[in-house]
Amino acid sequence: MLRLRELSGQVMAVYDELSEQFGSYQREQGLSCIQGCGACCNNPDIEVSVLEMLPYALHLFDIGQAETVLDTLDVATGFSCIMYQRASLDGKQGQCSVYQWRPGICRMFGAAGYKTKTGTATLSVCGVIKAQVPAKYANALIAIGSTKPPMLADGRSRLAQLDYLLGEKLLPINEALAAALGRVLTLAAYSVGDDTPTPVVAA
Ligand code: SF4
Ligand code: SF4
């Protein structure tokens, strides 16, 4: 369990860096998320690693909510990420209920670099942002030679390097949270007496 807590601290440290790196690029290019939009969270197929859900799973364990949330996940309907709070009937407006614990992909998504099949670096911008600020999207594409976007794959890789067993495989987000909770609860059951919670500071 202590190893899991150390790992969680390392994940949060990478999260801080990813939030800063991707957030800075998005702000500089005028490609930040649209206020109140949560369209991409209204989707249960967002893929993350179990490692990415570890800090939140440990937090739930520390506040005594791990079993309750695991039970909720067992009966989740699968319409969206269970951490998403809808603010409109169609689910396109809303917010993350666990913003400080959100996984890596949620810190990078929106506007990020990726490589095409031919290995050329290009820019991926979500459809909502593209539609809202098409000129800024076009400018960012034109500037890609001099102002390179941070690469999504690099962010993924930095996280996976912390622990390949938990960080390599991607699962739908609700499944990944359930797996992280299962791991925390199992390890907790076998480590009675050697687990002193060390608060992990969320960004
Ligand atoms: S964790 Fe939060 S930001 Fe990420 S998909 Fe779920 S609701 Fe959205
Ligand atoms: S990435 Fe796009 S779809 Fe997702 S919350 Fe931001 S603006 Fe909305």
XYZ file of C-alpha atoms and ligand atoms in Angstrom:
219
model
C 0.000 0.000 0.000
C 2.820 2.422 0.756
C 4.259 1.720 -2.691
C 0.844 2.557 -4.162
C 0.815 5.844 -2.272
C 4.292 6.722 -3.485
C 3.219 5.889 -7.021
C 0.144 8.073 -6.646
C 2.341 10.977 -5.556
C 4.489 10.489 -8.654
C 1.387 10.450 -10.867
C 0.151 13.697 -9.312
C 3.554 15.319 -9.902
C 3.353 14.396 -13.603
C -0.254 15.662 -13.643
C 0.910 19.081 -12.416
C 3.428 19.253 -15.228
C 0.971 18.072 -17.882
C -1.675 20.572 -16.740
C 0.876 23.372 -16.944
C 2.343 22.272 -20.281
C -0.924 21.615 -22.142
C -2.830 24.437 -20.410
C -0.144 26.978 -21.358
C -0.177 25.930 -25.003
C -3.992 26.007 -25.136
C -4.179 29.452 -23.506
C -1.460 30.898 -25.727
C -3.236 29.657 -28.854
C -6.713 30.657 -27.643
C -7.756 27.001 -27.794
C -8.833 26.443 -24.192
C -12.063 24.629 -23.367
C -15.307 26.511 -23.847
C -16.818 27.681 -20.551
C -19.469 25.260 -19.290
C -18.812 22.659 -21.982
C -18.475 19.052 -20.915
C -19.332 17.326 -24.172
C -16.308 15.041 -24.148
C -17.037 13.902 -20.561
C -20.516 12.796 -21.636
C -19.010 9.613 -22.950
C -18.092 6.355 -21.166
C -15.578 5.373 -23.847
C -12.839 7.791 -22.824
C -9.837 5.555 -22.341
C -7.422 5.871 -19.442
C -5.047 3.580 -17.605
C -5.664 2.173 -14.148
C -2.607 4.174 -13.074
C -4.349 7.397 -14.101
C -7.228 6.613 -11.747
C -4.999 5.616 -8.837
C -4.820 9.031 -7.089
C -8.597 9.391 -7.086
C -9.089 5.776 -5.986
C -6.722 6.310 -3.041
C -8.502 9.538 -2.167
C -11.837 7.677 -2.129
C -10.295 5.021 0.100
C -8.971 7.654 2.506
C -12.392 9.283 2.865
C -14.112 5.900 3.286
C -15.923 5.991 -0.061
C -14.061 3.319 -2.031
C -16.614 0.507 -1.555
C -19.576 2.816 -2.149
C -18.184 4.108 -5.422
C -17.255 0.583 -6.503
C -20.872 -0.444 -5.888
C -22.058 2.542 -7.932
C -19.768 1.527 -10.779
C -21.199 -2.005 -10.682
C -24.624 -0.665 -11.610
C -23.548 2.340 -13.691
C -25.581 2.642 -16.867
C -22.576 3.556 -18.944
C -23.923 6.768 -20.458
C -20.956 8.846 -19.356
C -17.935 9.063 -17.134
C -19.443 8.643 -13.634
C -17.499 11.659 -12.400
C -19.339 13.919 -14.821
C -22.094 16.203 -13.523
C -24.492 17.088 -16.313
C -25.916 20.587 -16.456
C -28.070 20.158 -19.570
C -30.504 17.519 -20.779
C -28.347 16.519 -23.716
C -25.316 16.257 -21.445
C -23.202 18.611 -23.507
C -23.009 21.127 -20.678
C -21.620 20.099 -17.332
C -18.572 19.784 -15.172
C -16.107 17.361 -13.686
C -16.912 16.548 -10.053
C -13.346 15.460 -9.317
C -11.422 18.106 -11.211
C -8.349 17.962 -8.987
C -8.138 14.172 -9.391
C -9.007 13.953 -13.090
C -6.847 11.580 -15.121
C -4.059 12.535 -17.476
C -6.086 12.467 -20.679
C -8.488 15.050 -19.240
C -5.526 17.389 -18.645
C -4.281 17.077 -22.211
C -7.448 16.793 -24.291
C -8.882 19.764 -26.171
C -5.869 20.873 -28.165
C -2.813 18.643 -28.344
C -0.233 17.382 -30.770
C -0.264 13.964 -32.325
C 1.623 12.155 -35.056
C -0.011 11.151 -38.323
C 0.594 7.705 -39.846
C 3.499 9.154 -41.774
C 5.088 10.417 -38.551
C 4.353 14.108 -39.144
C 3.442 16.087 -36.046
C 0.103 17.833 -36.307
C -2.587 19.323 -34.117
C -5.749 17.697 -32.787
C -8.437 20.070 -31.574
C -11.851 19.012 -30.305
C -14.837 19.762 -32.549
C -16.446 22.159 -30.060
C -13.360 24.385 -29.858
C -12.817 24.198 -33.620
C -16.388 25.335 -34.259
C -16.180 28.143 -31.678
C -12.813 29.643 -32.664
C -12.053 28.490 -36.232
C -9.603 31.333 -36.916
C -7.532 30.502 -33.834
C -7.488 26.860 -34.852
C -6.295 27.841 -38.339
C -3.602 30.116 -36.867
C -2.363 27.360 -34.570
C -2.117 25.000 -37.550
C -0.165 27.583 -39.537
C 2.158 28.195 -36.577
C 2.806 24.523 -35.929
C 6.332 24.699 -37.374
C 7.450 27.337 -34.864
C 5.035 26.738 -31.974
C 4.854 22.996 -31.506
C 1.947 21.655 -29.487
C 2.759 19.295 -26.609
C 2.281 15.718 -27.779
C -0.477 13.576 -26.307
C 1.564 10.404 -26.789
C 4.474 11.895 -24.819
C 2.152 12.673 -21.925
C 0.773 9.148 -22.026
C 4.251 7.717 -22.140
C 5.481 9.795 -19.175
C 2.681 8.380 -17.082
C 3.092 4.802 -18.282
C 6.808 4.924 -17.479
C 5.962 5.306 -13.804
C 4.504 1.794 -13.747
C 4.053 -0.183 -16.949
C 1.862 -2.805 -15.309
C -0.786 -0.244 -14.329
C 0.001 2.418 -16.881
C 0.288 0.739 -20.247
C -3.146 -0.715 -20.906
C -6.056 1.642 -21.573
C -9.617 0.906 -20.436
C -12.910 2.798 -20.627
C -12.757 5.362 -17.819
C -15.367 3.799 -15.523
C -13.713 0.374 -15.836
C -10.326 1.881 -15.080
C -11.675 3.517 -11.919
C -13.262 0.229 -10.822
C -9.951 -1.575 -11.400
C -8.015 1.062 -9.456
C -10.469 0.856 -6.566
C -10.276 -2.934 -6.611
C -6.499 -2.791 -6.441
C -6.496 -0.290 -3.577
C -9.050 -2.287 -1.571
C -7.221 -5.556 -2.111
C -3.865 -4.124 -1.100
C -5.421 -2.394 1.899
C -6.816 -5.728 3.077
C -3.311 -7.212 3.015
C -1.457 -4.283 4.528
C -3.233 -3.639 7.809
C -0.916 -1.731 10.116
C 1.666 -0.610 7.565
C -0.396 2.024 5.834
C -0.046 5.575 7.017
C -1.931 7.845 4.632
C 0.286 10.578 3.251
C -1.937 13.297 1.858
C -1.417 13.761 -1.850
C -1.821 17.385 -2.852
C -4.117 17.718 -5.833
C -3.568 20.493 -8.366
S -12.735 12.592 -15.027
Fe -13.725 14.576 -15.120
S -12.752 15.643 -16.841
Fe -12.322 13.456 -17.065
S -13.937 12.609 -18.379
Fe -14.608 12.340 -16.263
S -15.822 14.154 -15.778
Fe -14.612 14.604 -17.623
S -12.276 19.376 -24.826
Fe -13.864 20.228 -26.151
S -15.661 18.941 -25.795
Fe -14.260 18.622 -24.078
S -14.883 20.078 -22.498
Fe -13.264 21.051 -23.714
S -14.376 22.231 -25.248
Fe -15.817 20.744 -24.454
